[in-house]
């Protein structure tokens, strides 16, 4: 049995141009969804999946990320003095449960390039990659990665990639995965036969889109080294996964089961949708939001 996975890479160095002006001086990954920045949701999911070492790939104008995950003794002392237990509990994500590491991607040369910067950190271990702008919503968000990591260990896989079904007309926005047969069973590893990054409109082989969570063996770093930049000069993670498949390495897709959903916060429509759903589900304020939206719906 191979060792348990403890390391995760979180790429958060993209420019976020589709969310300008909100992302002019503020990283997209730090925009709030509900009461927390997107990246904090991601980190809490990783912590709940027992990933103890988290490498965040940052970049220019992304310093607030390090501040957010750094202890703030002055703030803690002030909250303690005020007896504000609820807010102290809200800062729990900082303490103890994982160690944070940072490296900078000076030029955003693509998701694959960002992940490749984690090679020394991961070394000869298996690792998780979780995109810093994408959330998993579920009763227990970490259950997805836990199940994927278990399957990865059992199968000695090179890669397991979470996927979800998207409408055909949106397939051109995503990495699209092929499998044998039409419909993969949800929540199980299914052999991936091909993967293509953002297929041109009308050419998508399936509607199974890569869903921002991956488990990799170190073979991914060698594949990334061999991956050529695309037309835009970016090194794509999907192209490296494709190399693994073509080399005959065991690569699997994992369809999100019912009750689990990915939100990627890449554009304003998806951001608003994520915010509304998380606000509605908020355990502290959700009932107020639900009341407000019900009243508002009459005006629409
Ligand atoms: P996107 O593909 O949404 O790209 O990144 P982007 O640059 O952030 O956004 P746009 O296209 O300019 O609007 C998906 C994830 O991969 C990270 C991003 O930070 C985001 O979390 N990423 C992307 C990097 O870390 N480096 C890159 O070079 C590209």
PDB file of C-alpha atoms and ligand atoms in Angstrom:
ATOM      1  CA  UNK A   1       0.000   0.000   0.000  1.00  0.00           C
ATOM      2  CA  UNK A   2       1.388   3.388  -0.966  1.00  0.00           C
ATOM      3  CA  UNK A   3       1.542   6.197   1.593  1.00  0.00           C
ATOM      4  CA  UNK A   4      -1.389   8.425   2.473  1.00  0.00           C
ATOM      5  CA  UNK A   5      -1.461  11.685   0.535  1.00  0.00           C
ATOM      6  CA  UNK A   6      -0.691  14.740   2.645  1.00  0.00           C
ATOM      7  CA  UNK A   7       0.274  17.370   0.065  1.00  0.00           C
ATOM      8  CA  UNK A   8      -1.903  19.659  -2.013  1.00  0.00           C
ATOM      9  CA  UNK A   9      -1.084  22.274  -4.640  1.00  0.00           C
ATOM     10  CA  UNK A  10      -3.518  25.164  -5.030  1.00  0.00           C
ATOM     11  CA  UNK A  11      -2.947  27.250  -8.171  1.00  0.00           C
ATOM     12  CA  UNK A  12      -4.073  30.822  -7.499  1.00  0.00           C
ATOM     13  CA  UNK A  13      -1.825  32.860  -9.783  1.00  0.00           C
ATOM     14  CA  UNK A  14      -4.176  33.521 -12.712  1.00  0.00           C
ATOM     15  CA  UNK A  15      -4.983  37.075 -13.812  1.00  0.00           C
ATOM     16  CA  UNK A  16      -8.754  36.796 -13.335  1.00  0.00           C
ATOM     17  CA  UNK A  17      -9.356  39.163 -16.258  1.00  0.00           C
ATOM     18  CA  UNK A  18     -12.931  37.969 -16.732  1.00  0.00           C
ATOM     19  CA  UNK A  19     -13.762  39.380 -13.298  1.00  0.00           C
ATOM     20  CA  UNK A  20     -12.336  42.867 -13.830  1.00  0.00           C
ATOM     21  CA  UNK A  21     -12.690  45.401 -12.272  1.00  0.00           C
ATOM     22  CA  UNK A  22     -13.319  43.314  -9.112  1.00  0.00           C
ATOM     23  CA  UNK A  23      -9.917  41.670  -9.623  1.00  0.00           C
ATOM     24  CA  UNK A  24      -7.913  44.805 -10.474  1.00  0.00           C
ATOM     25  CA  UNK A  25      -6.076  44.821  -7.147  1.00  0.00           C
ATOM     26  CA  UNK A  26      -7.748  41.881  -5.420  1.00  0.00           C
ATOM     27  CA  UNK A  27      -7.061  38.242  -6.327  1.00  0.00           C
ATOM     28  CA  UNK A  28     -10.091  36.460  -7.780  1.00  0.00           C
ATOM     29  CA  UNK A  29      -9.439  33.640  -5.283  1.00  0.00           C
ATOM     30  CA  UNK A  30      -9.985  36.103  -2.402  1.00  0.00           C
ATOM     31  CA  UNK A  31     -13.424  37.291  -3.504  1.00  0.00           C
ATOM     32  CA  UNK A  32     -15.956  36.272  -0.868  1.00  0.00           C
ATOM     33  CA  UNK A  33     -18.523  33.571  -1.486  1.00  0.00           C
ATOM     34  CA  UNK A  34     -20.874  33.782   1.482  1.00  0.00           C
ATOM     35  CA  UNK A  35     -18.873  34.661   4.593  1.00  0.00           C
ATOM     36  CA  UNK A  36     -15.465  33.462   3.386  1.00  0.00           C
ATOM     37  CA  UNK A  37     -13.029  34.107   0.553  1.00  0.00           C
ATOM     38  CA  UNK A  38     -13.211  31.410  -2.131  1.00  0.00           C
ATOM     39  CA  UNK A  39      -9.707  30.236  -1.260  1.00  0.00           C
ATOM     40  CA  UNK A  40     -10.647  29.694   2.382  1.00  0.00           C
ATOM     41  CA  UNK A  41     -13.459  27.350   1.309  1.00  0.00           C
ATOM     42  CA  UNK A  42     -10.862  25.451  -0.764  1.00  0.00           C
ATOM     43  CA  UNK A  43      -8.335  25.308   2.096  1.00  0.00           C
ATOM     44  CA  UNK A  44     -10.973  24.099   4.570  1.00  0.00           C
ATOM     45  CA  UNK A  45     -11.961  21.343   2.148  1.00  0.00           C
ATOM     46  CA  UNK A  46      -8.293  20.283   1.918  1.00  0.00           C
ATOM     47  CA  UNK A  47      -7.854  20.399   5.699  1.00  0.00           C
ATOM     48  CA  UNK A  48     -10.965  18.264   6.171  1.00  0.00           C
ATOM     49  CA  UNK A  49      -9.459  15.771   3.722  1.00  0.00           C
ATOM     50  CA  UNK A  50      -6.369  15.576   6.023  1.00  0.00           C
ATOM     51  CA  UNK A  51      -4.068  17.348   3.561  1.00  0.00           C
ATOM     52  CA  UNK A  52      -1.551  18.773   5.990  1.00  0.00           C
ATOM     53  CA  UNK A  53       0.829  20.548   3.621  1.00  0.00           C
ATOM     54  CA  UNK A  54      -0.696  23.074   1.288  1.00  0.00           C
ATOM     55  CA  UNK A  55       1.326  24.864  -1.391  1.00  0.00           C
ATOM     56  CA  UNK A  56      -0.441  27.919  -2.774  1.00  0.00           C
ATOM     57  CA  UNK A  57       0.840  29.192  -6.131  1.00  0.00           C
ATOM     58  CA  UNK A  58       0.517  32.959  -5.923  1.00  0.00           C
ATOM     59  CA  UNK A  59       1.682  35.825  -8.077  1.00  0.00           C
ATOM     60  CA  UNK A  60       1.927  39.570  -8.329  1.00  0.00           C
ATOM     61  CA  UNK A  61      -0.869  41.436  -6.487  1.00  0.00           C
ATOM     62  CA  UNK A  62      -1.637  38.282  -4.498  1.00  0.00           C
ATOM     63  CA  UNK A  63       0.060  39.093  -1.182  1.00  0.00           C
ATOM     64  CA  UNK A  64      -3.233  39.269   0.703  1.00  0.00           C
ATOM     65  CA  UNK A  65      -3.450  35.503   0.294  1.00  0.00           C
ATOM     66  CA  UNK A  66      -0.461  34.987   2.613  1.00  0.00           C
ATOM     67  CA  UNK A  67      -1.892  37.480   5.103  1.00  0.00           C
ATOM     68  CA  UNK A  68      -5.220  35.685   5.166  1.00  0.00           C
ATOM     69  CA  UNK A  69      -3.643  32.361   6.161  1.00  0.00           C
ATOM     70  CA  UNK A  70      -1.175  33.876   8.631  1.00  0.00           C
ATOM     71  CA  UNK A  71      -1.772  34.071  12.385  1.00  0.00           C
ATOM     72  CA  UNK A  72      -2.770  37.519  13.687  1.00  0.00           C
ATOM     73  CA  UNK A  73      -1.959  37.576  17.431  1.00  0.00           C
ATOM     74  CA  UNK A  74      -3.173  41.162  17.862  1.00  0.00           C
ATOM     75  CA  UNK A  75      -6.592  40.397  16.391  1.00  0.00           C
ATOM     76  CA  UNK A  76      -6.862  37.179  18.434  1.00  0.00           C
ATOM     77  CA  UNK A  77      -5.931  39.025  21.650  1.00  0.00           C
ATOM     78  CA  UNK A  78      -8.540  41.712  20.952  1.00  0.00           C
ATOM     79  CA  UNK A  79     -11.266  39.128  20.276  1.00  0.00           C
ATOM     80  CA  UNK A  80     -10.314  37.194  23.422  1.00  0.00           C
ATOM     81  CA  UNK A  81     -10.466  40.337  25.503  1.00  0.00           C
ATOM     82  CA  UNK A  82     -13.883  41.118  24.094  1.00  0.00           C
ATOM     83  CA  UNK A  83     -14.964  37.532  24.854  1.00  0.00           C
ATOM     84  CA  UNK A  84     -15.960  37.101  21.210  1.00  0.00           C
ATOM     85  CA  UNK A  85     -15.873  33.305  21.019  1.00  0.00           C
ATOM     86  CA  UNK A  86     -17.863  33.047  17.771  1.00  0.00           C
ATOM     87  CA  UNK A  87     -15.417  35.210  15.857  1.00  0.00           C
ATOM     88  CA  UNK A  88     -12.425  33.423  17.385  1.00  0.00           C
ATOM     89  CA  UNK A  89     -13.919  30.164  16.094  1.00  0.00           C
ATOM     90  CA  UNK A  90     -14.232  31.779  12.650  1.00  0.00           C
ATOM     91  CA  UNK A  91     -10.426  32.199  12.614  1.00  0.00           C
ATOM     92  CA  UNK A  92      -9.904  28.507  13.309  1.00  0.00           C
ATOM     93  CA  UNK A  93      -8.829  27.777   9.726  1.00  0.00           C
ATOM     94  CA  UNK A  94      -5.435  29.417  10.393  1.00  0.00           C
ATOM     95  CA  UNK A  95      -4.315  27.378  13.359  1.00  0.00           C
ATOM     96  CA  UNK A  96      -2.548  24.088  13.416  1.00  0.00           C
ATOM     97  CA  UNK A  97      -4.342  21.843  10.987  1.00  0.00           C
ATOM     98  CA  UNK A  98      -2.005  22.388   8.042  1.00  0.00           C
ATOM     99  CA  UNK A  99       1.206  24.118   7.087  1.00  0.00           C
ATOM    100  CA  UNK A 100       1.105  26.652   4.287  1.00  0.00           C
ATOM    101  CA  UNK A 101       3.811  27.051   1.672  1.00  0.00           C
ATOM    102  CA  UNK A 102       3.931  29.626  -1.081  1.00  0.00           C
ATOM    103  CA  UNK A 103       5.670  30.007  -4.376  1.00  0.00           C
ATOM    104  CA  UNK A 104       5.166  32.661  -7.016  1.00  0.00           C
ATOM    105  CA  UNK A 105       4.374  32.191 -10.659  1.00  0.00           C
ATOM    106  CA  UNK A 106       5.851  35.458 -11.931  1.00  0.00           C
ATOM    107  CA  UNK A 107       4.152  35.224 -15.320  1.00  0.00           C
ATOM    108  CA  UNK A 108       0.854  33.350 -15.626  1.00  0.00           C
ATOM    109  CA  UNK A 109       2.015  30.839 -18.224  1.00  0.00           C
ATOM    110  CA  UNK A 110      -0.956  28.525 -17.767  1.00  0.00           C
ATOM    111  CA  UNK A 111      -2.405  26.153 -15.204  1.00  0.00           C
ATOM    112  CA  UNK A 112       0.030  23.383 -16.148  1.00  0.00           C
ATOM    113  CA  UNK A 113       2.970  25.721 -15.605  1.00  0.00           C
ATOM    114  CA  UNK A 114       1.541  26.768 -12.214  1.00  0.00           C
ATOM    115  CA  UNK A 115       1.227  23.129 -11.129  1.00  0.00           C
ATOM    116  CA  UNK A 116       4.759  22.337 -12.358  1.00  0.00           C
ATOM    117  CA  UNK A 117       6.102  24.863  -9.826  1.00  0.00           C
ATOM    118  CA  UNK A 118       5.045  22.400  -7.125  1.00  0.00           C
ATOM    119  CA  UNK A 119       7.423  19.656  -8.337  1.00  0.00           C
ATOM    120  CA  UNK A 120      10.089  20.151  -5.639  1.00  0.00           C
ATOM    121  CA  UNK A 121       7.440  20.486  -2.917  1.00  0.00           C
ATOM    122  CA  UNK A 122       5.745  17.236  -3.932  1.00  0.00           C
ATOM    123  CA  UNK A 123       9.016  15.418  -4.707  1.00  0.00           C
ATOM    124  CA  UNK A 124       8.323  11.672  -5.018  1.00  0.00           C
ATOM    125  CA  UNK A 125       4.915  11.730  -3.265  1.00  0.00           C
ATOM    126  CA  UNK A 126       1.405  11.628  -4.694  1.00  0.00           C
ATOM    127  CA  UNK A 127      -0.501  14.882  -4.418  1.00  0.00           C
ATOM    128  CA  UNK A 128      -3.832  16.643  -4.806  1.00  0.00           C
ATOM    129  CA  UNK A 129      -4.354  19.656  -7.059  1.00  0.00           C
ATOM    130  CA  UNK A 130      -7.332  21.883  -6.176  1.00  0.00           C
ATOM    131  CA  UNK A 131      -7.999  25.032  -8.205  1.00  0.00           C
ATOM    132  CA  UNK A 132      -8.110  28.118  -6.035  1.00  0.00           C
ATOM    133  CA  UNK A 133     -11.085  29.598  -7.878  1.00  0.00           C
ATOM    134  CA  UNK A 134     -13.377  26.561  -7.698  1.00  0.00           C
ATOM    135  CA  UNK A 135     -15.587  25.324  -4.904  1.00  0.00           C
ATOM    136  CA  UNK A 136     -17.070  21.945  -4.187  1.00  0.00           C
ATOM    137  CA  UNK A 137     -20.514  22.218  -2.636  1.00  0.00           C
ATOM    138  CA  UNK A 138     -21.780  19.151  -0.805  1.00  0.00           C
ATOM    139  CA  UNK A 139     -23.003  18.055   2.596  1.00  0.00           C
ATOM    140  CA  UNK A 140     -19.353  17.244   3.257  1.00  0.00           C
ATOM    141  CA  UNK A 141     -17.158  18.848   0.540  1.00  0.00           C
ATOM    142  CA  UNK A 142     -14.029  16.853   1.520  1.00  0.00           C
ATOM    143  CA  UNK A 143     -15.753  13.536   0.810  1.00  0.00           C
ATOM    144  CA  UNK A 144     -14.987  13.929  -2.909  1.00  0.00           C
ATOM    145  CA  UNK A 145     -11.214  14.181  -2.423  1.00  0.00           C
ATOM    146  CA  UNK A 146     -11.204  11.498   0.278  1.00  0.00           C
ATOM    147  CA  UNK A 147     -12.872   9.032  -2.098  1.00  0.00           C
ATOM    148  CA  UNK A 148     -10.647  10.037  -5.036  1.00  0.00           C
ATOM    149  CA  UNK A 149      -7.479   9.641  -2.926  1.00  0.00           C
ATOM    150  CA  UNK A 150      -8.572   6.210  -1.710  1.00  0.00           C
ATOM    151  CA  UNK A 151      -9.220   5.034  -5.273  1.00  0.00           C
ATOM    152  CA  UNK A 152      -5.909   6.527  -6.408  1.00  0.00           C
ATOM    153  CA  UNK A 153      -4.079   4.467  -3.796  1.00  0.00           C
ATOM    154  CA  UNK A 154      -5.937   1.264  -4.566  1.00  0.00           C
ATOM    155  CA  UNK A 155      -5.485   1.580  -8.328  1.00  0.00           C
ATOM    156  CA  UNK A 156      -1.931   2.951  -8.168  1.00  0.00           C
ATOM    157  CA  UNK A 157      -3.223   5.512 -10.655  1.00  0.00           C
ATOM    158  CA  UNK A 158      -1.171   8.181 -12.412  1.00  0.00           C
ATOM    159  CA  UNK A 159      -4.143  10.529 -12.233  1.00  0.00           C
ATOM    160  CA  UNK A 160      -7.754  10.691 -11.123  1.00  0.00           C
ATOM    161  CA  UNK A 161      -9.628  13.726 -12.410  1.00  0.00           C
ATOM    162  CA  UNK A 162     -13.000  14.907 -11.083  1.00  0.00           C
ATOM    163  CA  UNK A 163     -15.486  15.609 -13.862  1.00  0.00           C
ATOM    164  CA  UNK A 164     -19.041  16.875 -14.068  1.00  0.00           C
ATOM    165  CA  UNK A 165     -21.587  17.027 -16.848  1.00  0.00           C
ATOM    166  CA  UNK A 166     -22.062  20.445 -18.449  1.00  0.00           C
ATOM    167  CA  UNK A 167     -24.536  21.608 -21.102  1.00  0.00           C
ATOM    168  CA  UNK A 168     -23.194  20.818 -24.590  1.00  0.00           C
ATOM    169  CA  UNK A 169     -23.194  24.497 -25.558  1.00  0.00           C
ATOM    170  CA  UNK A 170     -20.800  25.249 -22.667  1.00  0.00           C
ATOM    171  CA  UNK A 171     -18.326  22.423 -23.343  1.00  0.00           C
ATOM    172  CA  UNK A 172     -15.973  24.728 -25.267  1.00  0.00           C
ATOM    173  CA  UNK A 173     -15.110  26.493 -21.990  1.00  0.00           C
ATOM    174  CA  UNK A 174     -13.668  23.397 -20.278  1.00  0.00           C
ATOM    175  CA  UNK A 175     -11.237  20.523 -20.475  1.00  0.00           C
ATOM    176  CA  UNK A 176     -13.404  17.721 -21.889  1.00  0.00           C
ATOM    177  CA  UNK A 177     -12.860  14.067 -21.061  1.00  0.00           C
ATOM    178  CA  UNK A 178     -13.572  10.916 -23.121  1.00  0.00           C
ATOM    179  CA  UNK A 179     -14.263   7.476 -21.650  1.00  0.00           C
ATOM    180  CA  UNK A 180     -15.360   4.135 -23.064  1.00  0.00           C
ATOM    181  CA  UNK A 181     -19.150   4.194 -23.197  1.00  0.00           C
ATOM    182  CA  UNK A 182     -21.469   7.139 -22.891  1.00  0.00           C
ATOM    183  CA  UNK A 183     -22.307   7.580 -19.243  1.00  0.00           C
ATOM    184  CA  UNK A 184     -19.823   6.924 -16.420  1.00  0.00           C
ATOM    185  CA  UNK A 185     -21.231   5.744 -13.106  1.00  0.00           C
ATOM    186  CA  UNK A 186     -20.942   8.579 -10.565  1.00  0.00           C
ATOM    187  CA  UNK A 187     -18.522   8.369  -7.646  1.00  0.00           C
ATOM    188  CA  UNK A 188     -16.298   5.683  -9.180  1.00  0.00           C
ATOM    189  CA  UNK A 189     -13.060   5.690 -11.146  1.00  0.00           C
ATOM    190  CA  UNK A 190     -13.630   5.164 -14.884  1.00  0.00           C
ATOM    191  CA  UNK A 191     -10.734   4.760 -17.334  1.00  0.00           C
ATOM    192  CA  UNK A 192     -10.145   7.981 -19.270  1.00  0.00           C
ATOM    193  CA  UNK A 193      -9.378   7.442 -22.943  1.00  0.00           C
ATOM    194  CA  UNK A 194      -8.686  11.051 -23.928  1.00  0.00           C
ATOM    195  CA  UNK A 195      -8.850  14.642 -22.746  1.00  0.00           C
ATOM    196  CA  UNK A 196      -8.917  17.851 -24.757  1.00  0.00           C
ATOM    197  CA  UNK A 197      -8.613  21.456 -23.568  1.00  0.00           C
ATOM    198  CA  UNK A 198     -11.448  23.791 -24.585  1.00  0.00           C
ATOM    199  CA  UNK A 199     -12.597  21.947 -27.743  1.00  0.00           C
ATOM    200  CA  UNK A 200     -13.777  24.382 -30.452  1.00  0.00           C
ATOM    201  CA  UNK A 201     -17.544  24.974 -30.514  1.00  0.00           C
ATOM    202  CA  UNK A 202     -19.400  21.904 -31.789  1.00  0.00           C
ATOM    203  CA  UNK A 203     -16.443  19.502 -31.594  1.00  0.00           C
ATOM    204  CA  UNK A 204     -16.656  18.360 -27.944  1.00  0.00           C
ATOM    205  CA  UNK A 205     -16.535  14.549 -27.862  1.00  0.00           C
ATOM    206  CA  UNK A 206     -18.567  14.407 -24.606  1.00  0.00           C
ATOM    207  CA  UNK A 207     -20.064  16.789 -22.060  1.00  0.00           C
ATOM    208  CA  UNK A 208     -17.822  15.557 -19.225  1.00  0.00           C
ATOM    209  CA  UNK A 209     -15.926  18.633 -18.051  1.00  0.00           C
ATOM    210  CA  UNK A 210     -12.887  18.638 -15.758  1.00  0.00           C
ATOM    211  CA  UNK A 211     -14.083  19.783 -12.322  1.00  0.00           C
ATOM    212  CA  UNK A 212     -11.108  21.450 -10.607  1.00  0.00           C
ATOM    213  CA  UNK A 213      -9.992  18.579  -8.338  1.00  0.00           C
ATOM    214  CA  UNK A 214      -7.236  16.104  -9.262  1.00  0.00           C
ATOM    215  CA  UNK A 215      -5.117  13.427  -7.605  1.00  0.00           C
ATOM    216  CA  UNK A 216      -1.734  12.807  -9.232  1.00  0.00           C
ATOM    217  CA  UNK A 217       1.297  10.576  -8.953  1.00  0.00           C
ATOM    218  CA  UNK A 218       4.643  12.358  -9.509  1.00  0.00           C
ATOM    219  CA  UNK A 219       4.457  11.197 -13.166  1.00  0.00           C
ATOM    220  CA  UNK A 220       2.468  14.389 -13.834  1.00  0.00           C
ATOM    221  CA  UNK A 221       5.585  16.538 -13.353  1.00  0.00           C
ATOM    222  CA  UNK A 222       7.554  14.651 -15.975  1.00  0.00           C
ATOM    223  CA  UNK A 223       4.556  14.959 -18.315  1.00  0.00           C
ATOM    224  CA  UNK A 224       4.365  18.701 -17.616  1.00  0.00           C
ATOM    225  CA  UNK A 225       8.069  19.015 -18.471  1.00  0.00           C
ATOM    226  CA  UNK A 226       7.325  17.459 -21.854  1.00  0.00           C
ATOM    227  CA  UNK A 227       4.176  19.534 -22.514  1.00  0.00           C
ATOM    228  CA  UNK A 228       4.526  22.196 -25.187  1.00  0.00           C
ATOM    229  CA  UNK A 229       2.834  25.601 -24.818  1.00  0.00           C
ATOM    230  CA  UNK A 230      -0.507  26.004 -26.618  1.00  0.00           C
ATOM    231  CA  UNK A 231      -1.380  28.696 -29.206  1.00  0.00           C
ATOM    232  CA  UNK A 232      -1.595  31.305 -26.440  1.00  0.00           C
ATOM    233  CA  UNK A 233       1.797  30.329 -25.053  1.00  0.00           C
ATOM    234  CA  UNK A 234       0.272  28.610 -22.003  1.00  0.00           C
ATOM    235  CA  UNK A 235       1.170  25.171 -20.676  1.00  0.00           C
ATOM    236  CA  UNK A 236      -2.088  23.348 -20.064  1.00  0.00           C
ATOM    237  CA  UNK A 237      -2.568  20.740 -17.344  1.00  0.00           C
ATOM    238  CA  UNK A 238      -5.006  18.879 -19.619  1.00  0.00           C
ATOM    239  CA  UNK A 239      -2.278  18.485 -22.273  1.00  0.00           C
ATOM    240  CA  UNK A 240       0.018  16.893 -19.677  1.00  0.00           C
ATOM    241  CA  UNK A 241      -2.770  14.507 -18.618  1.00  0.00           C
ATOM    242  CA  UNK A 242      -3.230  13.664 -22.304  1.00  0.00           C
ATOM    243  CA  UNK A 243       0.479  12.764 -22.507  1.00  0.00           C
ATOM    244  CA  UNK A 244       0.027  10.417 -19.528  1.00  0.00           C
ATOM    245  CA  UNK A 245      -2.896   8.708 -21.305  1.00  0.00           C
ATOM    246  CA  UNK A 246      -0.939   8.373 -24.562  1.00  0.00           C
ATOM    247  CA  UNK A 247       1.962   6.867 -22.637  1.00  0.00           C
ATOM    248  CA  UNK A 248      -0.392   4.165 -21.376  1.00  0.00           C
ATOM    249  CA  UNK A 249      -0.409   5.380 -17.754  1.00  0.00           C
ATOM    250  CA  UNK A 250      -3.544   4.584 -15.703  1.00  0.00           C
ATOM    251  CA  UNK A 251      -5.664   7.750 -15.792  1.00  0.00           C
ATOM    252  CA  UNK A 252      -9.251   7.828 -14.506  1.00  0.00           C
ATOM    253  CA  UNK A 253     -12.229  10.172 -14.533  1.00  0.00           C
ATOM    254  CA  UNK A 254     -14.442  10.501 -11.448  1.00  0.00           C
ATOM    255  CA  UNK A 255     -17.945  11.823 -12.072  1.00  0.00           C
ATOM    256  CA  UNK A 256     -19.219  13.912  -9.172  1.00  0.00           C
ATOM    257  CA  UNK A 257     -22.103  11.984  -7.588  1.00  0.00           C
ATOM    258  CA  UNK A 258     -25.527  13.577  -7.051  1.00  0.00           C
ATOM    259  CA  UNK A 259     -25.347  15.954  -4.103  1.00  0.00           C
ATOM    260  CA  UNK A 260     -21.864  17.183  -5.036  1.00  0.00           C
ATOM    261  CA  UNK A 261     -21.424  20.153  -7.298  1.00  0.00           C
ATOM    262  CA  UNK A 262     -18.537  22.255  -8.568  1.00  0.00           C
ATOM    263  CA  UNK A 263     -18.753  26.044  -8.751  1.00  0.00           C
ATOM    264  CA  UNK A 264     -16.021  27.731 -10.730  1.00  0.00           C
ATOM    265  CA  UNK A 265     -15.832  31.400 -10.107  1.00  0.00           C
ATOM    266  CA  UNK A 266     -14.373  32.342 -13.490  1.00  0.00           C
ATOM    267  CA  UNK A 267     -16.915  34.902 -14.681  1.00  0.00           C
ATOM    268  CA  UNK A 268     -19.553  37.119 -13.117  1.00  0.00           C
ATOM    269  CA  UNK A 269     -22.475  34.833 -13.920  1.00  0.00           C
ATOM    270  CA  UNK A 270     -20.852  31.863 -12.170  1.00  0.00           C
ATOM    271  CA  UNK A 271     -19.663  34.101  -9.316  1.00  0.00           C
ATOM    272  CA  UNK A 272     -23.151  35.479  -8.660  1.00  0.00           C
ATOM    273  CA  UNK A 273     -24.628  31.982  -8.821  1.00  0.00           C
ATOM    274  CA  UNK A 274     -22.069  30.659  -6.335  1.00  0.00           C
ATOM    275  CA  UNK A 275     -22.605  33.590  -3.982  1.00  0.00           C
ATOM    276  CA  UNK A 276     -26.381  33.250  -4.009  1.00  0.00           C
ATOM    277  CA  UNK A 277     -26.309  29.478  -3.413  1.00  0.00           C
ATOM    278  CA  UNK A 278     -23.753  29.713  -0.600  1.00  0.00           C
ATOM    279  CA  UNK A 279     -25.593  32.639   1.016  1.00  0.00           C
ATOM    280  CA  UNK A 280     -28.857  30.667   0.868  1.00  0.00           C
ATOM    281  CA  UNK A 281     -27.159  27.644   2.467  1.00  0.00           C
ATOM    282  CA  UNK A 282     -25.381  29.679   5.160  1.00  0.00           C
ATOM    283  CA  UNK A 283     -26.088  28.166   8.569  1.00  0.00           C
ATOM    284  CA  UNK A 284     -26.024  31.543  10.327  1.00  0.00           C
ATOM    285  CA  UNK A 285     -27.674  33.902   7.852  1.00  0.00           C
ATOM    286  CA  UNK A 286     -29.263  31.606   5.248  1.00  0.00           C
ATOM    287  CA  UNK A 287     -32.775  31.928   6.694  1.00  0.00           C
ATOM    288  CA  UNK A 288     -32.615  35.713   6.309  1.00  0.00           C
ATOM    289  CA  UNK A 289     -31.402  35.449   2.709  1.00  0.00           C
ATOM    290  CA  UNK A 290     -34.143  32.945   1.912  1.00  0.00           C
ATOM    291  CA  UNK A 291     -36.748  35.314   3.382  1.00  0.00           C
ATOM    292  CA  UNK A 292     -35.332  38.217   1.380  1.00  0.00           C
ATOM    293  CA  UNK A 293     -35.211  36.299  -1.904  1.00  0.00           C
ATOM    294  CA  UNK A 294     -38.756  34.986  -1.489  1.00  0.00           C
ATOM    295  CA  UNK A 295     -40.028  38.527  -1.009  1.00  0.00           C
ATOM    296  CA  UNK A 296     -37.879  39.820  -3.867  1.00  0.00           C
ATOM    297  CA  UNK A 297     -39.034  37.083  -6.271  1.00  0.00           C
ATOM    298  CA  UNK A 298     -42.490  38.725  -6.392  1.00  0.00           C
ATOM    299  CA  UNK A 299     -40.916  41.870  -7.860  1.00  0.00           C
ATOM    300  CA  UNK A 300     -39.034  40.045 -10.651  1.00  0.00           C
TER     301      UNK A 300
HETATM  302  P1  LIG B   1      -8.418  30.353 -15.200  1.00  0.00           P
HETATM  303  O1  LIG B   1      -8.313  29.391 -16.303  1.00  0.00           O
HETATM  304  O2  LIG B   1      -9.804  30.771 -14.802  1.00  0.00           O
HETATM  305  O3  LIG B   1      -7.554  31.638 -15.586  1.00  0.00           O
HETATM  306  O4  LIG B   1      -7.660  29.754 -13.947  1.00  0.00           O
HETATM  307  P2  LIG B   1      -7.413  33.058 -14.895  1.00  0.00           P
HETATM  308  O5  LIG B   1      -6.163  33.657 -15.452  1.00  0.00           O
HETATM  309  O6  LIG B   1      -7.450  32.944 -13.397  1.00  0.00           O
HETATM  310  O7  LIG B   1      -8.695  33.901 -15.329  1.00  0.00           O
HETATM  311  P3  LIG B   1      -8.984  34.745 -16.649  1.00  0.00           P
HETATM  312  O8  LIG B   1      -9.057  33.762 -17.784  1.00  0.00           O
HETATM  313  O9  LIG B   1      -7.882  35.766 -16.810  1.00  0.00           O
HETATM  314  O10 LIG B   1     -10.309  35.410 -16.358  1.00  0.00           O
HETATM  315  C1  LIG B   1      -8.084  28.619 -13.210  1.00  0.00           C
HETATM  316  C2  LIG B   1      -7.239  28.527 -11.943  1.00  0.00           C
HETATM  317  O11 LIG B   1      -5.869  28.322 -12.278  1.00  0.00           O
HETATM  318  C3  LIG B   1      -5.046  29.355 -11.759  1.00  0.00           C
HETATM  319  C4  LIG B   1      -6.003  30.521 -11.466  1.00  0.00           C
HETATM  320  O12 LIG B   1      -5.514  31.331 -10.428  1.00  0.00           O
HETATM  321  C5  LIG B   1      -7.304  29.819 -11.097  1.00  0.00           C
HETATM  322  O13 LIG B   1      -7.329  29.485  -9.729  1.00  0.00           O
HETATM  323  N1  LIG B   1      -3.998  29.733 -12.754  1.00  0.00           N
HETATM  324  C6  LIG B   1      -4.335  29.911 -14.054  1.00  0.00           C
HETATM  325  C7  LIG B   1      -2.695  29.884 -12.340  1.00  0.00           C
HETATM  326  O14 LIG B   1      -2.370  29.707 -11.133  1.00  0.00           O
HETATM  327  N2  LIG B   1      -1.750  30.236 -13.250  1.00  0.00           N
HETATM  328  C8  LIG B   1      -2.045  30.432 -14.575  1.00  0.00           C
HETATM  329  O15 LIG B   1      -1.128  30.750 -15.361  1.00  0.00           O
HETATM  330  C9  LIG B   1      -3.377  30.263 -14.979  1.00  0.00           C
END
